């Protein structure tokens, strides 16, 4: 008999899905201007958040029944969820490539526990190396804590440690070379992310997007670069022709989500902290997995909802086009 409980999640465009993003909380200890308003965020009630057991169950179904290979934890700020290493250990036991995206502010305290629990890779978000600018961007004076967090992640053996830098015109677009220097010296890969229309304040405009060409051009003028073949990852990668800096940082990347989207090879789905499945960051519809989990649904019931979500996936987002619809939830609520 054929075991049809094991099947790949393939959408209408032939894309096979193997990557899960899990938001573990919508809360955050920062208030980045491009993500959250200073005040007035309404948090999801705690009882609506999936428990670790519920998250593990969804992940297990995706790994065991649908061949998922990688999981990234995000938020909100994932490290503000209590006992995060407990969840990391549960997911690491599934044998997946497990990663975390964090603002880094609490990493000095938790990096060792996360590594011991089985976390592999880490991305730390940092948008300015200048204290006053960092404070204006995050509305927190915590640059030193983030820098200590980066060192703690490297020391804990998390590998690779990558920095995510959102470039915004007129805000931090003069820091590309400073970040390249920082990455070369500290042995971390810097990845520049184009600003996307997912800010809670709805202040995004196309003119604020700093393109890949501009970023790479600025760095290449100081540290000559050559492209690395792209593969299935969203980042366009470039290596330093001189081999990299004293700390070993040998590469820089750009995620051109707006100017050159990677939708054609997208293999991701997302689980929000309140248990909704989204087939795209920019999806306007969500399907309610929490309701299935909490009404005694079987693994097959979960699979059906996941398949339905993937089948409904669009070819890609349409930022900048007239028919683009902004999702009703912002980045921190979806899970970036
Ligand atoms: N709090 C964690 C952090 O900041 O790394 C994880 C969640 S955060 C929403 C995930 C990533 O999304 C961060 O790298 C952040 O810089 C990025 N991000 C947030 N709002 C964005 C926007 N409007 N455009 C592009 N990237 C954004
Ligand atoms: Fe918090 Fe991350 Fe959003 Fe900044 S980008 S407010 S750190 S969730």
Coordinates of C-alpha atoms and ligand atoms in Angstrom, one line a residue:
X1 CA 0.0 0.0 0.0
X2 CA 1.3 3.5 -0.8
X3 CA 1.8 5.7 2.3
X4 CA 0.2 8.9 1.2
X5 CA 0.7 10.6 4.6
X6 CA 4.2 11.6 3.3
X7 CA 3.9 14.1 0.6
X8 CA 5.7 17.3 -0.5
X9 CA 3.9 20.6 -0.2
X10 CA 4.0 21.9 -3.8
X11 CA 2.2 25.0 -4.9
X12 CA 0.5 25.8 -8.3
X13 CA 3.8 27.1 -9.7
X14 CA 5.7 23.9 -8.9
X15 CA 7.6 25.3 -5.9
X16 CA 8.3 22.6 -3.3
X17 CA 8.2 24.0 0.3
X18 CA 10.7 22.9 2.8
X19 CA 11.3 25.9 5.0
X20 CA 9.3 27.0 8.0
X21 CA 9.4 30.4 9.8
X22 CA 7.9 30.3 13.3
X23 CA 7.0 33.5 15.1
X24 CA 7.1 32.7 18.9
X25 CA 5.8 36.1 20.1
X26 CA 4.6 39.4 18.7
X27 CA 6.2 41.3 21.7
X28 CA 9.5 43.1 21.5
X29 CA 11.9 44.9 23.8
X30 CA 12.7 47.4 20.9
X31 CA 10.5 49.7 18.9
X32 CA 12.3 50.0 15.6
X33 CA 10.8 52.8 13.6
X34 CA 10.4 50.7 10.4
X35 CA 8.6 47.9 12.3
X36 CA 6.6 49.1 15.3
X37 CA 5.0 52.3 16.5
X38 CA 6.5 53.9 19.7
X39 CA 3.4 53.1 21.7
X40 CA 0.0 51.6 21.2
X41 CA 0.8 48.1 19.9
X42 CA -1.9 45.8 21.0
X43 CA -0.3 42.4 22.0
X44 CA -1.9 39.1 21.2
X45 CA -3.4 37.7 24.4
X46 CA -1.2 35.0 25.9
X47 CA -3.8 32.3 25.7
X48 CA -4.0 32.8 21.9
X49 CA -0.2 32.1 21.5
X50 CA 0.7 28.6 20.6
X51 CA 2.3 26.6 23.4
X52 CA 5.7 25.0 22.8
X53 CA 4.0 21.7 22.5
X54 CA 1.6 23.0 19.8
X55 CA 4.5 24.6 17.9
X56 CA 6.5 21.4 18.1
X57 CA 3.5 19.4 16.8
X58 CA 3.1 21.6 13.7
X59 CA 6.8 21.5 13.1
X60 CA 6.8 17.7 13.5
X61 CA 4.0 17.3 10.9
X62 CA 5.9 19.5 8.4
X63 CA 9.2 17.6 9.0
X64 CA 7.9 14.0 9.1
X65 CA 5.0 14.2 6.7
X66 CA 6.1 16.9 4.3
X67 CA 9.9 16.8 4.2
X68 CA 10.6 20.2 5.8
X69 CA 14.4 20.7 6.3
X70 CA 14.8 24.1 7.9
X71 CA 13.2 26.1 10.7
X72 CA 13.8 29.7 11.7
X73 CA 12.5 31.2 14.9
X74 CA 11.5 34.8 14.8
X75 CA 9.0 37.3 16.2
X76 CA 8.5 40.0 17.5
X77 CA 11.7 39.4 19.5
X78 CA 11.9 35.7 20.0
X79 CA 14.3 35.9 23.0
X80 CA 11.6 37.7 25.1
X81 CA 9.5 34.5 25.1
X82 CA 10.2 32.8 28.4
X83 CA 12.2 29.5 28.3
X84 CA 13.0 29.8 24.5
X85 CA 15.9 27.2 24.9
X86 CA 13.2 24.6 25.8
X87 CA 11.5 25.1 22.4
X88 CA 14.9 25.1 20.7
X89 CA 15.7 21.7 22.2
X90 CA 12.3 20.3 21.1
X91 CA 12.8 21.5 17.5
X92 CA 16.5 20.6 17.3
X93 CA 15.4 17.0 18.1
X94 CA 13.5 16.9 14.8
X95 CA 16.9 17.0 13.1
X96 CA 16.3 20.2 11.1
X97 CA 18.6 23.1 10.3
X98 CA 17.5 25.4 13.1
X99 CA 18.1 29.2 13.0
X100 CA 17.0 32.2 15.0
X101 CA 16.6 35.9 14.1
X102 CA 17.0 38.3 17.0
X103 CA 17.8 41.9 17.8
X104 CA 20.7 40.6 19.9
X105 CA 20.0 42.7 23.0
X106 CA 19.7 39.7 25.4
X107 CA 22.1 37.4 23.6
X108 CA 25.0 37.9 26.0
X109 CA 22.8 36.2 28.6
X110 CA 21.2 33.5 26.5
X111 CA 23.6 32.6 23.6
X112 CA 25.2 29.7 25.5
X113 CA 21.9 28.2 26.5
X114 CA 20.5 28.5 22.9
X115 CA 23.7 26.8 21.5
X116 CA 23.5 24.1 24.1
X117 CA 19.9 23.4 23.3
X118 CA 20.8 22.8 19.7
X119 CA 20.5 26.1 17.9
X120 CA 22.7 26.2 14.8
X121 CA 22.7 29.5 13.0
X122 CA 21.8 33.0 14.1
X123 CA 20.9 36.3 12.4
X124 CA 21.3 39.4 14.5
X125 CA 19.6 42.6 13.3
X126 CA 21.6 45.8 13.6
X127 CA 21.0 48.8 11.4
X128 CA 23.5 51.4 12.7
X129 CA 26.9 51.3 14.3
X130 CA 26.5 54.8 15.5
X131 CA 25.0 55.1 19.0
X132 CA 22.8 58.1 18.4
X133 CA 21.4 56.7 15.2
X134 CA 20.9 53.3 16.7
X135 CA 18.9 54.9 19.5
X136 CA 16.8 56.9 17.0
X137 CA 16.1 53.7 14.9
X138 CA 15.3 51.3 17.7
X139 CA 14.0 53.9 20.3
X140 CA 16.4 52.1 22.7
X141 CA 20.0 53.1 23.8
X142 CA 21.3 49.6 23.6
X143 CA 23.9 49.5 20.9
X144 CA 26.5 48.2 23.4
X145 CA 24.3 45.3 24.5
X146 CA 23.8 44.3 20.9
X147 CA 27.5 44.4 20.2
X148 CA 28.1 42.3 23.3
X149 CA 25.4 39.9 22.0
X150 CA 27.2 39.5 18.7
X151 CA 30.4 38.6 20.5
X152 CA 28.5 36.2 22.7
X153 CA 26.9 34.5 19.7
X154 CA 30.4 34.0 18.1
X155 CA 31.9 32.8 21.4
X156 CA 29.0 30.3 21.9
X157 CA 29.9 28.7 18.6
X158 CA 26.8 29.6 16.7
X159 CA 27.8 29.3 13.1
X160 CA 27.4 31.3 10.9
X161 CA 26.6 34.5 12.8
X162 CA 25.0 36.9 10.3
X163 CA 24.1 40.5 10.7
X164 CA 20.8 41.8 9.1
X165 CA 20.9 45.4 8.1
X166 CA 17.8 47.1 6.8
X167 CA 19.0 50.0 4.6
X168 CA 16.8 53.1 4.5
X169 CA 17.6 56.1 2.3
X170 CA 18.4 59.2 4.3
X171 CA 18.6 57.1 7.5
X172 CA 21.6 54.7 7.4
X173 CA 22.5 54.4 3.7
X174 CA 25.9 56.0 4.4
X175 CA 27.0 53.0 6.6
X176 CA 27.4 50.3 4.0
X177 CA 31.2 50.4 4.0
X178 CA 31.3 50.8 7.8
X179 CA 29.2 47.6 8.1
X180 CA 31.5 45.8 5.6
X181 CA 34.5 46.8 7.7
X182 CA 32.8 45.6 10.9
X183 CA 31.9 42.2 9.3
X184 CA 35.4 41.7 8.0
X185 CA 36.9 42.5 11.4
X186 CA 34.5 40.5 13.5
X187 CA 34.2 37.5 11.2
X188 CA 30.5 37.9 10.6
X189 CA 28.6 38.0 7.3
X190 CA 26.6 41.2 6.8
X191 CA 23.4 41.0 4.8
X192 CA 21.7 44.1 3.7
X193 CA 17.9 43.9 3.4
X194 CA 15.8 46.3 1.3
X195 CA 13.2 48.2 3.2
X196 CA 9.7 46.6 2.7
X197 CA 6.2 48.1 3.2
X198 CA 5.5 46.2 6.4
X199 CA 6.1 49.0 8.9
X200 CA 3.3 49.4 11.4
X201 CA 3.4 53.2 10.8
X202 CA 2.7 52.7 7.1
X203 CA 5.4 55.3 6.3
X204 CA 7.1 53.2 3.6
X205 CA 7.7 54.7 0.2
X206 CA 9.6 53.3 -2.8
X207 CA 12.1 56.2 -2.6
X208 CA 13.4 55.0 0.7
X209 CA 14.5 51.6 -0.7
X210 CA 18.3 51.5 -1.2
X211 CA 18.9 49.1 -4.1
X212 CA 21.3 46.2 -4.2
X213 CA 23.2 47.9 -7.0
X214 CA 23.9 51.0 -4.8
X215 CA 24.9 49.0 -1.8
X216 CA 27.2 46.7 -3.6
X217 CA 28.7 49.6 -5.6
X218 CA 29.6 51.5 -2.5
X219 CA 31.3 48.5 -0.9
X220 CA 33.0 47.4 -4.1
X221 CA 34.7 50.8 -4.4
X222 CA 36.5 50.2 -1.1
X223 CA 36.7 46.4 -0.9
X224 CA 36.4 44.9 -4.4
X225 CA 33.8 42.2 -4.6
X226 CA 32.9 39.3 -6.9
X227 CA 29.6 37.5 -7.0
X228 CA 29.0 34.0 -5.5
X229 CA 26.4 31.8 -7.4
X230 CA 23.0 32.4 -5.8
X231 CA 21.6 29.0 -5.2
X232 CA 18.1 28.8 -3.6
X233 CA 18.9 31.3 -0.8
X234 CA 17.3 34.7 -1.1
X235 CA 20.5 36.6 -0.6
X236 CA 22.7 37.7 -3.5
X237 CA 26.1 36.9 -2.2
X238 CA 29.5 38.6 -2.9
X239 CA 32.9 37.6 -1.7
X240 CA 35.8 40.0 -1.1
X241 CA 38.4 39.6 -3.8
X242 CA 41.2 40.0 -1.2
X243 CA 39.8 37.0 0.8
X244 CA 38.2 39.1 3.6
X245 CA 39.3 40.9 6.7
X246 CA 41.4 40.0 9.7
X247 CA 38.4 38.5 11.6
X248 CA 37.6 36.2 8.8
X249 CA 34.5 38.0 7.4
X250 CA 34.8 36.9 3.8
X251 CA 31.4 37.7 2.4
X252 CA 28.6 40.2 2.1
X253 CA 25.0 39.7 0.9
X254 CA 22.0 41.7 -0.2
X255 CA 18.4 40.5 0.1
X256 CA 16.8 42.5 -2.7
X257 CA 13.2 41.6 -1.6
X258 CA 11.8 44.7 -3.3
X259 CA 13.9 45.4 -6.4
X260 CA 14.7 41.8 -7.4
X261 CA 12.4 39.5 -5.4
X262 CA 13.3 35.9 -5.0
X263 CA 9.6 34.8 -5.1
X264 CA 10.3 32.4 -8.0
X265 CA 12.3 30.1 -5.8
X266 CA 10.5 30.7 -2.5
X267 CA 10.1 27.5 -0.4
X268 CA 8.8 29.1 2.8
X269 CA 5.7 29.1 4.8
X270 CA 5.1 30.9 8.1
X271 CA 3.4 30.2 11.4
X272 CA 2.4 33.2 13.3
X273 CA 2.7 33.3 17.1
X274 CA -1.1 32.9 17.3
X275 CA -1.1 29.8 15.2
X276 CA -2.1 31.1 11.7
X277 CA -0.4 29.7 8.7
X278 CA 0.7 32.2 6.0
X279 CA 2.1 31.3 2.6
X280 CA 3.9 34.6 2.1
X281 CA 5.1 37.6 4.1
X282 CA 2.8 39.6 2.0
X283 CA -0.2 37.2 2.1
X284 CA -3.5 38.8 2.9
X285 CA -5.1 35.6 3.9
X286 CA -4.2 33.2 6.8
X287 CA -5.5 29.8 7.7
X288 CA -6.2 28.9 11.3
X289 CA -4.1 26.0 12.5
X290 CA -4.7 26.9 16.1
X291 CA -8.3 26.1 15.8
X292 CA -7.4 22.6 14.4
X293 CA -4.9 22.0 17.1
X294 CA -7.3 23.0 19.9
X295 CA -10.3 21.1 18.6
X296 CA -8.6 17.7 18.7
X297 CA -7.6 17.7 15.0
X298 CA -5.5 14.8 13.7
X299 CA -2.1 15.2 12.0
X300 CA -4.0 14.6 8.7
X301 CA -6.3 17.5 9.5
X302 CA -3.2 19.7 10.1
X303 CA -1.7 18.4 6.8
X304 CA -4.8 19.4 4.9
X305 CA -4.8 23.0 6.2
X306 CA -1.0 23.2 5.4
X307 CA -1.6 21.9 1.9
X308 CA -4.5 24.2 1.3
X309 CA -2.3 27.2 2.4
X310 CA 0.5 26.2 0.0
X311 CA -1.9 25.5 -2.9
X312 CA -3.2 29.1 -2.6
X313 CA 0.2 30.7 -2.8
X314 CA 0.6 33.5 -5.4
X315 CA 3.4 33.7 -7.9
X316 CA 4.9 36.6 -5.9
X317 CA 4.3 39.9 -4.2
X318 CA 3.6 43.0 -6.3
X319 CA 5.3 45.7 -4.3
X320 CA 5.3 48.9 -6.3
X321 CA 2.6 47.8 -8.7
X322 CA -0.9 49.2 -8.7
X323 CA -2.5 45.9 -7.5
X324 CA -0.2 45.5 -4.5
X325 CA -2.3 45.0 -1.3
X326 CA -0.6 45.7 2.0
X327 CA -1.1 42.9 4.5
X328 CA -3.3 43.9 7.4
X329 CA -0.6 42.8 9.9
X330 CA 2.8 44.4 10.3
X331 CA 6.2 42.7 10.3
X332 CA 6.4 42.1 14.1
X333 CA 2.9 40.5 14.1
X334 CA 3.6 38.3 11.1
X335 CA 7.1 37.3 12.1
X336 CA 9.9 38.7 9.9
Ligands
LIG1 N1 13.1 41.0 16.5 C1 13.9 40.2 15.7 C2 14.9 41.1 14.9 O1 14.7 42.3 14.9 O2 15.8 40.5 14.4 C3 13.2 39.3 14.8 C4 11.9 39.9 14.1 S1 12.2 41.2 13.0 C5 10.5 41.5 12.5 C6 12.9 40.3 11.6 C7 13.7 41.1 10.6 O3 12.8 41.9 9.9 C8 14.7 42.0 11.2 O4 16.0 41.8 10.6 C9 14.2 43.4 10.9 O5 15.3 44.3 10.7 C10 13.4 43.1 9.6 N2 12.4 44.1 9.3 C11 11.4 44.6 10.2 N3 10.7 45.5 9.5 C12 11.1 45.5 8.3 C13 10.7 46.3 7.1 N4 9.7 47.1 7.1 N5 11.4 46.1 5.9 C14 12.5 45.2 5.9 N6 12.9 44.5 7.0 C15 12.2 44.7 8.1
LIG2 FE1 11.4 44.4 17.5 FE2 12.7 43.1 15.5 FE3 10.6 44.8 15.0 FE4 12.9 45.8 15.8 S1 12.6 44.7 13.9 S2 10.8 46.3 16.7 S3 13.7 44.3 17.2 S4 10.5 42.9 16.1

